[in-house]
Amino acid sequence: MVYENPDGVMIGLEVHVQLNKLNSKLFCGCSTDYHNDEPNTHVCPVCMGLPGSLPVLNKKAVEYAIRIGLALNCEIIEQTQFHRKNYYYPDLPKGFQTTQYDFPIVGNGKIVIDGEDGEHVVRITRAHMEEDPGKLMHIGHIEKSKGTLIDYNRSGMALVEIVTEPDMRSPKEARRFLDKLRNILEYLDVFNGTLEGAMRVDANISIGGGDRIEIKNISSHKGAERALLYEIMRQKNLVRRGGTVVMETRHFDEARGVTISMRTKEEEHDYRYFPEPDLVPIRVSDWVEGIRETLPELPDARRKRFVSDYNVADTHAKALTSDIRVADFYESVAKEVDPVIAAAWVADILKGELNYRDLGISAFKVEDLVEIIDLVTSGKITEKSGVDVIRTILDEGGSPESIVEKKGLIKVEGDIVSQAISESLKENPEALQDFLAGKEKSLNFLVGQVMKKTRGRADARSVRELLIHEIDEKYR
Amino acid sequence: MPETIKQVKEKIANSSAEDVISSYLEKIRRSSINGFIYVAENALDQAKAIDSGNNGGALAGVPIAIKDNISTIGMPTTCGSKILQGYVPPYDAHVIERLKAEGAIILGKVNMDEFAMGTSTETSYYGPTLNPWDTERVPGGSSGGSAAVVAAGEAPVSLGSDTGGSVRCPAAFCGVVGLKPTYGGVSRYGLVSYANSLEQIGPLANSVEDIATLMDVIGTYDHRDSTCVNRDINYRSSLEDDVSGMKIGIPKEYFGEGIDEKVEEKVWDAIGKFEELGATYTEISLPNTKYALAAYYIIAMSEASSNLARFDGTRYGPRSEGENWHMMASKTRHECFGAEVQRRILLGTYALSAGYHDKYYLKALKVRTLVKEDFDRAFSDVDVMMAPTMPSPAFKLGEKMEDPLSLYLSDVNTVPVNLSGVPSISVPCGLADGLPVGLQIIGKHFDEAGILKAAYTFEKNTHHHMNTAGEVI
Ligand SMILES: [Zn+2]
């Protein structure tokens, strides 16, 4: 089946990725670990743009950018250079942003996503390095703010801006792209997507060959999908009412789920780009092979390995590798127990329980799941009890052992089950006769009676088998 | 009476650093040339510390004046502008760290053209500095304060910065020695940028030897300036009284039209002296010189328009009221930048704007390459070049303020050096109508040794350096 794209939607993305796994900022030695600290405590003359300060390029940031380029199947430029993008804004302490212009570090790549109709290629135009501005905190709403505070802790953080071609055909594809990109970046160990402001998105969208609209200030993948859905609806309504979509930049109001006009094309800035005289061009072509050799395993390769090494189903492998933390968790569990059983527990049960509670995999311990799987496979608790233990740990805490004990989940001993079976058969002669006469359903009733007597601690399947065995022995 | 480092050190040995510093402070207090715009309160305490045994370092107890665009902890750094009034940097420039490490004592901050934009030190918000040779005349610029206080004996040595001649011009006008090092020779970390790709911090002094001594202190490698080149140079080792066999190039474009005849005469006398001392000279050509001035101003103003964007009243300096941030920033800049600074920001913004960028900025970069090639070609045949530093002796205060173009034209012999990045020194070579004339000696990339040797030999064999503002020999 081929996706028809009935509205002729074309979406391109500009994704700002903060290299927050670096130890220091892009052009100074300030620490990147500011997220829990007071404003303006991770600053120095360079990232505050004090007169006379000069930038020194963080080589590790360049290495990370190349790593990203290689993972996105890009070409790496031989010699890269920084430019100044000049504009005035209070979060920009130098009055210009040091960024890259006509010599971006990488270009011409692609990512394959799960599209509307199967595998779909999104082309990467380029990715370049730049510095993050500071952060403004408006007192009150942005449109009628009474004052603004500036925190420069973020100023000078290394960003990589990844620009795609307009290859996505629906808001869903845009979201899938962002999910996949984030996953790849986390595999590369260059950024932690859970930190605030780690990934920020600008989207451009055109419908049916009309003018391109840019949407700024999207801060989540879900937000991107919502902003684009809203924008498609807005543009279609506008055209339906006889209006025309004109090229402009719009701001996404996350709280209200709407886009608001910021400026039209006539108001576009002239950024007066010119080469940054304080940084010399840097030749990186010699670095590439070394970086390629140390590139970690990426999601698609790991998925293939899970199938070949652990014999797990491809659907499980895909689910397990779509988040590096889940994949790492799975591999730790699979070391201790049967990998196929582990895959089912992690992909089908645990992930579901976590998603339901909006929790990440870090909310669960590897040893707890190993213990639960051991209890189930050794026949000490039932599968149903295993799920119960997982839920209890997530909701109330505690160890599998203590929960099993507190809830009395250990499967009852054989003679108690035998006793319950013979009692049930004696107490329900009608059901027994019906079964002997060929009514299969009566067996379910008898199983239910036994389960009731053992208060659910017996394994239903084995109770069923034992009942048939007892009837065959004594009543046929 | 101006002194050398050696003379200062002898005085310290014979009396004390405290005596030396207090007599300099007294001289500054009585000064009428407006060279210092900030005097360091703690200079005497530092002198006492030196006297009490803390006297290590090549410059122990030696006083120095610092141009006010070089960042100094605890001392204002205003760049001669109202927009940085009250700004005190929380960090020292690399050169200041080095001076302190060698025991030098900073006497204070000296006047300059606002943001180093000028050739006369008249654009300073803190009023003009006067030339100690004739207080109706300018000291040159933009490091006018740095040159004037050394010439007036208010400091034995100083630091300036040279973007298009800003060390060499005032050195020539005030009759002192001034060096613009090779681009990348001295870290710019802490120097408030005017035009990053052109400028260097450079020393001014009463002798060539002192220039070499200061370069050994400030010219160490600093990783904080990415354009700083890691080279191990010992500047003092080049101080030899010997120019025999030295090949001097005389760039014909630096003589003739627009150059004062008396200035030319003094420079030719100097070249004659070199010949007498065993050097030879040939006329050479730097054919792209005629485009250099225009290219220089376009590049400098373009970079300046971006460098000065940070002065918006948000983080430091005065702030005007406005109904929103952009109005506040705009009014602050309008009210606190002087006319020349505003002119250069506007011209630079224009030169970088869409539609003009290729026509002006890119073309200027191409000219810059041509100018560099001129120097490379010429230097394959000669060891050094010699020419007048300035086309005329110091002009009168106010004489060129109404006509910026004529002021820009006076940089004609100094800016090509900055475009190409080579080193150049200006040394006194006599007087024209009682005013000092500067001989410019230009060297190859990182061949400070060559020009220091030439300058040192000239000084050893002439008496021009002994002419002082108060006393002409
Ligand atoms: Zn910093």
PDB file of N, CA and C in Angstrom, chain B residues 1-2 4 133 151 171-177 205-208 262-274 276-277 386 426-432 434-441 454-473:
ATOM      1  N   MET B   1      61.836  63.826  33.021  1.00  0.00           N
ATOM      2  CA  MET B   1      62.780  63.220  32.068  1.00  0.00           C
ATOM      3  C   MET B   1      62.449  61.730  31.881  1.00  0.00           C
ATOM      4  N   PRO B   2      62.097  61.326  30.647  1.00  0.00           N
ATOM      5  CA  PRO B   2      61.736  59.932  30.410  1.00  0.00           C
ATOM      6  C   PRO B   2      62.876  58.995  30.776  1.00  0.00           C
ATOM      7  N   THR B   4      64.390  54.723  31.069  1.00  0.00           N
ATOM      8  CA  THR B   4      64.293  53.352  30.553  1.00  0.00           C
ATOM      9  C   THR B   4      64.107  52.406  31.746  1.00  0.00           C
ATOM     10  N   TRP B 133      54.964  67.377  23.401  1.00  0.00           N
ATOM     11  CA  TRP B 133      55.888  68.221  22.630  1.00  0.00           C
ATOM     12  C   TRP B 133      55.256  69.566  22.330  1.00  0.00           C
ATOM     13  N   ALA B 151      56.278  59.628  26.681  1.00  0.00           N
ATOM     14  CA  ALA B 151      57.048  60.786  26.223  1.00  0.00           C
ATOM     15  C   ALA B 151      57.165  61.834  27.325  1.00  0.00           C
ATOM     16  N   ALA B 171      53.385  56.655  18.676  1.00  0.00           N
ATOM     17  CA  ALA B 171      54.817  56.562  18.959  1.00  0.00           C
ATOM     18  C   ALA B 171      55.567  57.580  18.102  1.00  0.00           C
ATOM     19  N   ALA B 172      55.188  57.665  16.814  1.00  0.00           N
ATOM     20  CA  ALA B 172      55.836  58.617  15.912  1.00  0.00           C
ATOM     21  C   ALA B 172      55.552  60.056  16.347  1.00  0.00           C
ATOM     22  N   PHE B 173      54.290  60.367  16.638  1.00  0.00           N
ATOM     23  CA  PHE B 173      53.908  61.735  16.990  1.00  0.00           C
ATOM     24  C   PHE B 173      54.510  62.190  18.326  1.00  0.00           C
ATOM     25  N   CYS B 174      54.773  61.245  19.227  1.00  0.00           N
ATOM     26  CA  CYS B 174      55.292  61.606  20.546  1.00  0.00           C
ATOM     27  C   CYS B 174      56.777  61.316  20.696  1.00  0.00           C
ATOM     28  N   GLY B 175      57.410  60.808  19.638  1.00  0.00           N
ATOM     29  CA  GLY B 175      58.851  60.582  19.690  1.00  0.00           C
ATOM     30  C   GLY B 175      59.280  59.440  20.590  1.00  0.00           C
ATOM     31  N   VAL B 176      58.502  58.382  20.645  1.00  0.00           N
ATOM     32  CA  VAL B 176      58.907  57.194  21.410  1.00  0.00           C
ATOM     33  C   VAL B 176      58.943  55.987  20.473  1.00  0.00           C
ATOM     34  N   VAL B 177      59.346  54.828  21.021  1.00  0.00           N
ATOM     35  CA  VAL B 177      59.398  53.605  20.221  1.00  0.00           C
ATOM     36  C   VAL B 177      58.108  52.822  20.438  1.00  0.00           C
ATOM     37  N   ALA B 205      57.836  52.447  24.470  1.00  0.00           N
ATOM     38  CA  ALA B 205      58.920  52.665  25.436  1.00  0.00           C
ATOM     39  C   ALA B 205      59.856  53.746  24.936  1.00  0.00           C
ATOM     40  N   ASN B 206      60.845  54.079  25.766  1.00  0.00           N
ATOM     41  CA  ASN B 206      61.844  55.068  25.378  1.00  0.00           C
ATOM     42  C   ASN B 206      63.070  54.447  24.746  1.00  0.00           C
ATOM     43  N   SER B 207      63.101  53.111  24.675  1.00  0.00           N
ATOM     44  CA  SER B 207      64.246  52.474  24.021  1.00  0.00           C
ATOM     45  C   SER B 207      63.812  51.172  23.358  1.00  0.00           C
ATOM     46  N   VAL B 208      64.579  50.765  22.358  1.00  0.00           N
ATOM     47  CA  VAL B 208      64.288  49.515  21.645  1.00  0.00           C
ATOM     48  C   VAL B 208      64.484  48.335  22.593  1.00  0.00           C
ATOM     49  N   LYS B 262      59.362  67.318   4.744  1.00  0.00           N
ATOM     50  CA  LYS B 262      60.334  67.272   5.852  1.00  0.00           C
ATOM     51  C   LYS B 262      60.376  65.902   6.502  1.00  0.00           C
ATOM     52  N   VAL B 263      59.233  65.256   6.530  1.00  0.00           N
ATOM     53  CA  VAL B 263      59.161  63.887   7.066  1.00  0.00           C
ATOM     54  C   VAL B 263      59.979  62.962   6.167  1.00  0.00           C
ATOM     55  N   GLU B 264      59.747  63.089   4.853  1.00  0.00           N
ATOM     56  CA  GLU B 264      60.494  62.262   3.901  1.00  0.00           C
ATOM     57  C   GLU B 264      61.996  62.442   4.043  1.00  0.00           C
ATOM     58  N   GLU B 265      62.389  63.692   4.230  1.00  0.00           N
ATOM     59  CA  GLU B 265      63.803  64.018   4.356  1.00  0.00           C
ATOM     60  C   GLU B 265      64.433  63.300   5.551  1.00  0.00           C
ATOM     61  N   LYS B 266      63.730  63.343   6.677  1.00  0.00           N
ATOM     62  CA  LYS B 266      64.258  62.678   7.883  1.00  0.00           C
ATOM     63  C   LYS B 266      64.368  61.161   7.681  1.00  0.00           C
ATOM     64  N   VAL B 267      63.376  60.603   6.996  1.00  0.00           N
ATOM     65  CA  VAL B 267      63.391  59.156   6.752  1.00  0.00           C
ATOM     66  C   VAL B 267      64.543  58.789   5.821  1.00  0.00           C
ATOM     67  N   TRP B 268      64.763  59.600   4.790  1.00  0.00           N
ATOM     68  CA  TRP B 268      65.900  59.334   3.889  1.00  0.00           C
ATOM     69  C   TRP B 268      67.230  59.484   4.624  1.00  0.00           C
ATOM     70  N   ASP B 269      67.286  60.453   5.540  1.00  0.00           N
ATOM     71  CA  ASP B 269      68.505  60.589   6.350  1.00  0.00           C
ATOM     72  C   ASP B 269      68.770  59.296   7.112  1.00  0.00           C
ATOM     73  N   ALA B 270      67.692  58.745   7.667  1.00  0.00           N
ATOM     74  CA  ALA B 270      67.826  57.504   8.441  1.00  0.00           C
ATOM     75  C   ALA B 270      68.308  56.365   7.550  1.00  0.00           C
ATOM     76  N   ILE B 271      67.713  56.270   6.347  1.00  0.00           N
ATOM     77  CA  ILE B 271      68.120  55.209   5.421  1.00  0.00           C
ATOM     78  C   ILE B 271      69.603  55.369   5.076  1.00  0.00           C
ATOM     79  N   GLY B 272      70.027  56.647   4.911  1.00  0.00           N
ATOM     80  CA  GLY B 272      71.444  56.935   4.658  1.00  0.00           C
ATOM     81  C   GLY B 272      72.327  56.421   5.785  1.00  0.00           C
ATOM     82  N   LYS B 273      71.847  56.603   7.002  1.00  0.00           N
ATOM     83  CA  LYS B 273      72.607  56.138   8.168  1.00  0.00           C
ATOM     84  C   LYS B 273      72.785  54.616   8.135  1.00  0.00           C
ATOM     85  N   PHE B 274      71.678  53.915   7.754  1.00  0.00           N
ATOM     86  CA  PHE B 274      71.762  52.456   7.662  1.00  0.00           C
ATOM     87  C   PHE B 274      72.799  52.034   6.616  1.00  0.00           C
ATOM     88  N   GLU B 276      75.358  53.714   5.701  1.00  0.00           N
ATOM     89  CA  GLU B 276      76.644  54.009   6.318  1.00  0.00           C
ATOM     90  C   GLU B 276      77.083  52.887   7.264  1.00  0.00           C
ATOM     91  N   LEU B 277      76.070  52.267   7.917  1.00  0.00           N
ATOM     92  CA  LEU B 277      76.374  51.205   8.894  1.00  0.00           C
ATOM     93  C   LEU B 277      76.502  49.823   8.239  1.00  0.00           C
ATOM     94  N   MET B 386      61.566  49.992   4.957  1.00  0.00           N
ATOM     95  CA  MET B 386      61.548  51.228   5.735  1.00  0.00           C
ATOM     96  C   MET B 386      60.735  52.291   5.028  1.00  0.00           C
ATOM     97  N   SER B 426      58.019  51.551  15.040  1.00  0.00           N
ATOM     98  CA  SER B 426      58.286  52.953  14.730  1.00  0.00           C
ATOM     99  C   SER B 426      59.322  53.467  15.723  1.00  0.00           C
ATOM    100  N   VAL B 427      60.392  54.043  15.178  1.00  0.00           N
ATOM    101  CA  VAL B 427      61.438  54.610  16.057  1.00  0.00           C
ATOM    102  C   VAL B 427      61.641  56.083  15.698  1.00  0.00           C
ATOM    103  N   PRO B 428      62.009  56.910  16.676  1.00  0.00           N
ATOM    104  CA  PRO B 428      62.231  58.330  16.385  1.00  0.00           C
ATOM    105  C   PRO B 428      63.428  58.487  15.442  1.00  0.00           C
ATOM    106  N   CYS B 429      63.266  59.360  14.421  1.00  0.00           N
ATOM    107  CA  CYS B 429      64.390  59.558  13.492  1.00  0.00           C
ATOM    108  C   CYS B 429      64.639  61.041  13.253  1.00  0.00           C
ATOM    109  N   GLY B 430      64.331  61.853  14.260  1.00  0.00           N
ATOM    110  CA  GLY B 430      64.624  63.272  14.113  1.00  0.00           C
ATOM    111  C   GLY B 430      63.378  64.120  14.251  1.00  0.00           C
ATOM    112  N   LEU B 431      63.579  65.427  14.036  1.00  0.00           N
ATOM    113  CA  LEU B 431      62.478  66.362  14.222  1.00  0.00           C
ATOM    114  C   LEU B 431      62.200  67.124  12.935  1.00  0.00           C
ATOM    115  N   ALA B 432      60.934  67.418  12.713  1.00  0.00           N
ATOM    116  CA  ALA B 432      60.547  68.299  11.613  1.00  0.00           C
ATOM    117  C   ALA B 432      59.783  69.463  12.238  1.00  0.00           C
ATOM    118  N   GLY B 434      60.502  70.967  14.855  1.00  0.00           N
ATOM    119  CA  GLY B 434      60.448  70.761  16.305  1.00  0.00           C
ATOM    120  C   GLY B 434      59.551  69.635  16.750  1.00  0.00           C
ATOM    121  N   LEU B 435      58.995  68.910  15.795  1.00  0.00           N
ATOM    122  CA  LEU B 435      58.103  67.807  16.163  1.00  0.00           C
ATOM    123  C   LEU B 435      58.717  66.487  15.713  1.00  0.00           C
ATOM    124  N   PRO B 436      58.509  65.408  16.521  1.00  0.00           N
ATOM    125  CA  PRO B 436      59.146  64.126  16.217  1.00  0.00           C
ATOM    126  C   PRO B 436      58.635  63.519  14.907  1.00  0.00           C
ATOM    127  N   VAL B 437      59.548  62.816  14.251  1.00  0.00           N
ATOM    128  CA  VAL B 437      59.213  62.052  13.050  1.00  0.00           C
ATOM    129  C   VAL B 437      59.518  60.587  13.340  1.00  0.00           C
ATOM    130  N   GLY B 438      58.637  59.707  12.876  1.00  0.00           N
ATOM    131  CA  GLY B 438      58.848  58.283  13.120  1.00  0.00           C
ATOM    132  C   GLY B 438      59.302  57.559  11.865  1.00  0.00           C
ATOM    133  N   LEU B 439      60.321  56.699  12.050  1.00  0.00           N
ATOM    134  CA  LEU B 439      60.758  55.807  10.971  1.00  0.00           C
ATOM    135  C   LEU B 439      60.083  54.462  11.206  1.00  0.00           C
ATOM    136  N   GLN B 440      59.377  53.992  10.178  1.00  0.00           N
ATOM    137  CA  GLN B 440      58.723  52.694  10.305  1.00  0.00           C
ATOM    138  C   GLN B 440      59.600  51.613   9.695  1.00  0.00           C
ATOM    139  N   ILE B 441      59.872  50.569  10.486  1.00  0.00           N
ATOM    140  CA  ILE B 441      60.654  49.434   9.985  1.00  0.00           C
ATOM    141  C   ILE B 441      59.738  48.209  10.017  1.00  0.00           C
ATOM    142  N   ALA B 454      67.490  46.041  13.560  1.00  0.00           N
ATOM    143  CA  ALA B 454      67.663  47.280  12.791  1.00  0.00           C
ATOM    144  C   ALA B 454      67.407  48.495  13.679  1.00  0.00           C
ATOM    145  N   ALA B 455      66.317  48.446  14.441  1.00  0.00           N
ATOM    146  CA  ALA B 455      65.950  49.580  15.284  1.00  0.00           C
ATOM    147  C   ALA B 455      67.000  49.807  16.374  1.00  0.00           C
ATOM    148  N   TYR B 456      67.489  48.700  16.940  1.00  0.00           N
ATOM    149  CA  TYR B 456      68.480  48.790  18.019  1.00  0.00           C
ATOM    150  C   TYR B 456      69.776  49.405  17.499  1.00  0.00           C
ATOM    151  N   THR B 457      70.199  48.941  16.323  1.00  0.00           N
ATOM    152  CA  THR B 457      71.430  49.471  15.731  1.00  0.00           C
ATOM    153  C   THR B 457      71.283  50.966  15.441  1.00  0.00           C
ATOM    154  N   PHE B 458      70.119  51.349  14.895  1.00  0.00           N
ATOM    155  CA  PHE B 458      69.864  52.757  14.582  1.00  0.00           C
ATOM    156  C   PHE B 458      69.948  53.600  15.863  1.00  0.00           C
ATOM    157  N   GLU B 459      69.333  53.092  16.920  1.00  0.00           N
ATOM    158  CA  GLU B 459      69.320  53.813  18.190  1.00  0.00           C
ATOM    159  C   GLU B 459      70.736  53.958  18.758  1.00  0.00           C
ATOM    160  N   LYS B 460      71.515  52.874  18.655  1.00  0.00           N
ATOM    161  CA  LYS B 460      72.875  52.900  19.206  1.00  0.00           C
ATOM    162  C   LYS B 460      73.776  53.884  18.461  1.00  0.00           C
ATOM    163  N   ASN B 461      73.438  54.129  17.195  1.00  0.00           N
ATOM    164  CA  ASN B 461      74.324  54.946  16.375  1.00  0.00           C
ATOM    165  C   ASN B 461      73.784  56.321  16.045  1.00  0.00           C
ATOM    166  N   THR B 462      72.669  56.697  16.684  1.00  0.00           N
ATOM    167  CA  THR B 462      72.109  58.044  16.481  1.00  0.00           C
ATOM    168  C   THR B 462      71.706  58.600  17.839  1.00  0.00           C
ATOM    169  N   HIS B 463      71.294  59.853  17.845  1.00  0.00           N
ATOM    170  CA  HIS B 463      70.930  60.484  19.120  1.00  0.00           C
ATOM    171  C   HIS B 463      69.441  60.849  19.161  1.00  0.00           C
ATOM    172  N   HIS B 464      68.685  60.479  18.113  1.00  0.00           N
ATOM    173  CA  HIS B 464      67.294  60.938  18.013  1.00  0.00           C
ATOM    174  C   HIS B 464      66.452  60.550  19.226  1.00  0.00           C
ATOM    175  N   HIS B 465      66.717  59.356  19.779  1.00  0.00           N
ATOM    176  CA  HIS B 465      65.913  58.888  20.911  1.00  0.00           C
ATOM    177  C   HIS B 465      66.149  59.736  22.151  1.00  0.00           C
ATOM    178  N   MET B 466      67.245  60.530  22.131  1.00  0.00           N
ATOM    179  CA  MET B 466      67.523  61.332  23.315  1.00  0.00           C
ATOM    180  C   MET B 466      66.783  62.662  23.302  1.00  0.00           C
ATOM    181  N   ASN B 467      66.190  63.009  22.148  1.00  0.00           N
ATOM    182  CA  ASN B 467      65.315  64.193  22.124  1.00  0.00           C
ATOM    183  C   ASN B 467      64.100  63.890  22.979  1.00  0.00           C
ATOM    184  N   THR B 468      63.788  64.778  23.864  1.00  0.00           N
ATOM    185  CA  THR B 468      62.584  64.571  24.648  1.00  0.00           C
ATOM    186  C   THR B 468      61.728  65.811  24.580  1.00  0.00           C
ATOM    187  N   ALA B 469      60.493  65.638  25.004  1.00  0.00           N
ATOM    188  CA  ALA B 469      59.519  66.715  24.903  1.00  0.00           C
ATOM    189  C   ALA B 469      60.012  67.976  25.600  1.00  0.00           C
ATOM    190  N   GLY B 470      60.768  67.785  26.673  1.00  0.00           N
ATOM    191  CA  GLY B 470      61.222  68.967  27.405  1.00  0.00           C
ATOM    192  C   GLY B 470      62.579  69.451  26.954  1.00  0.00           C
ATOM    193  N   GLU B 471      63.245  68.651  26.200  1.00  0.00           N
ATOM    194  CA  GLU B 471      64.652  68.909  25.949  1.00  0.00           C
ATOM    195  C   GLU B 471      65.057  68.358  24.585  1.00  0.00           C
ATOM    196  N   VAL B 472      65.422  69.236  23.687  1.00  0.00           N
ATOM    197  CA  VAL B 472      65.835  68.765  22.369  1.00  0.00           C
ATOM    198  C   VAL B 472      67.348  68.850  22.252  1.00  0.00           C
ATOM    199  N   ILE B 473      67.950  67.717  21.843  1.00  0.00           N
ATOM    200  CA  ILE B 473      69.418  67.705  21.721  1.00  0.00           C
ATOM    201  C   ILE B 473      69.819  68.083  20.293  1.00  0.00           C
TER     202      ILE B 473
END
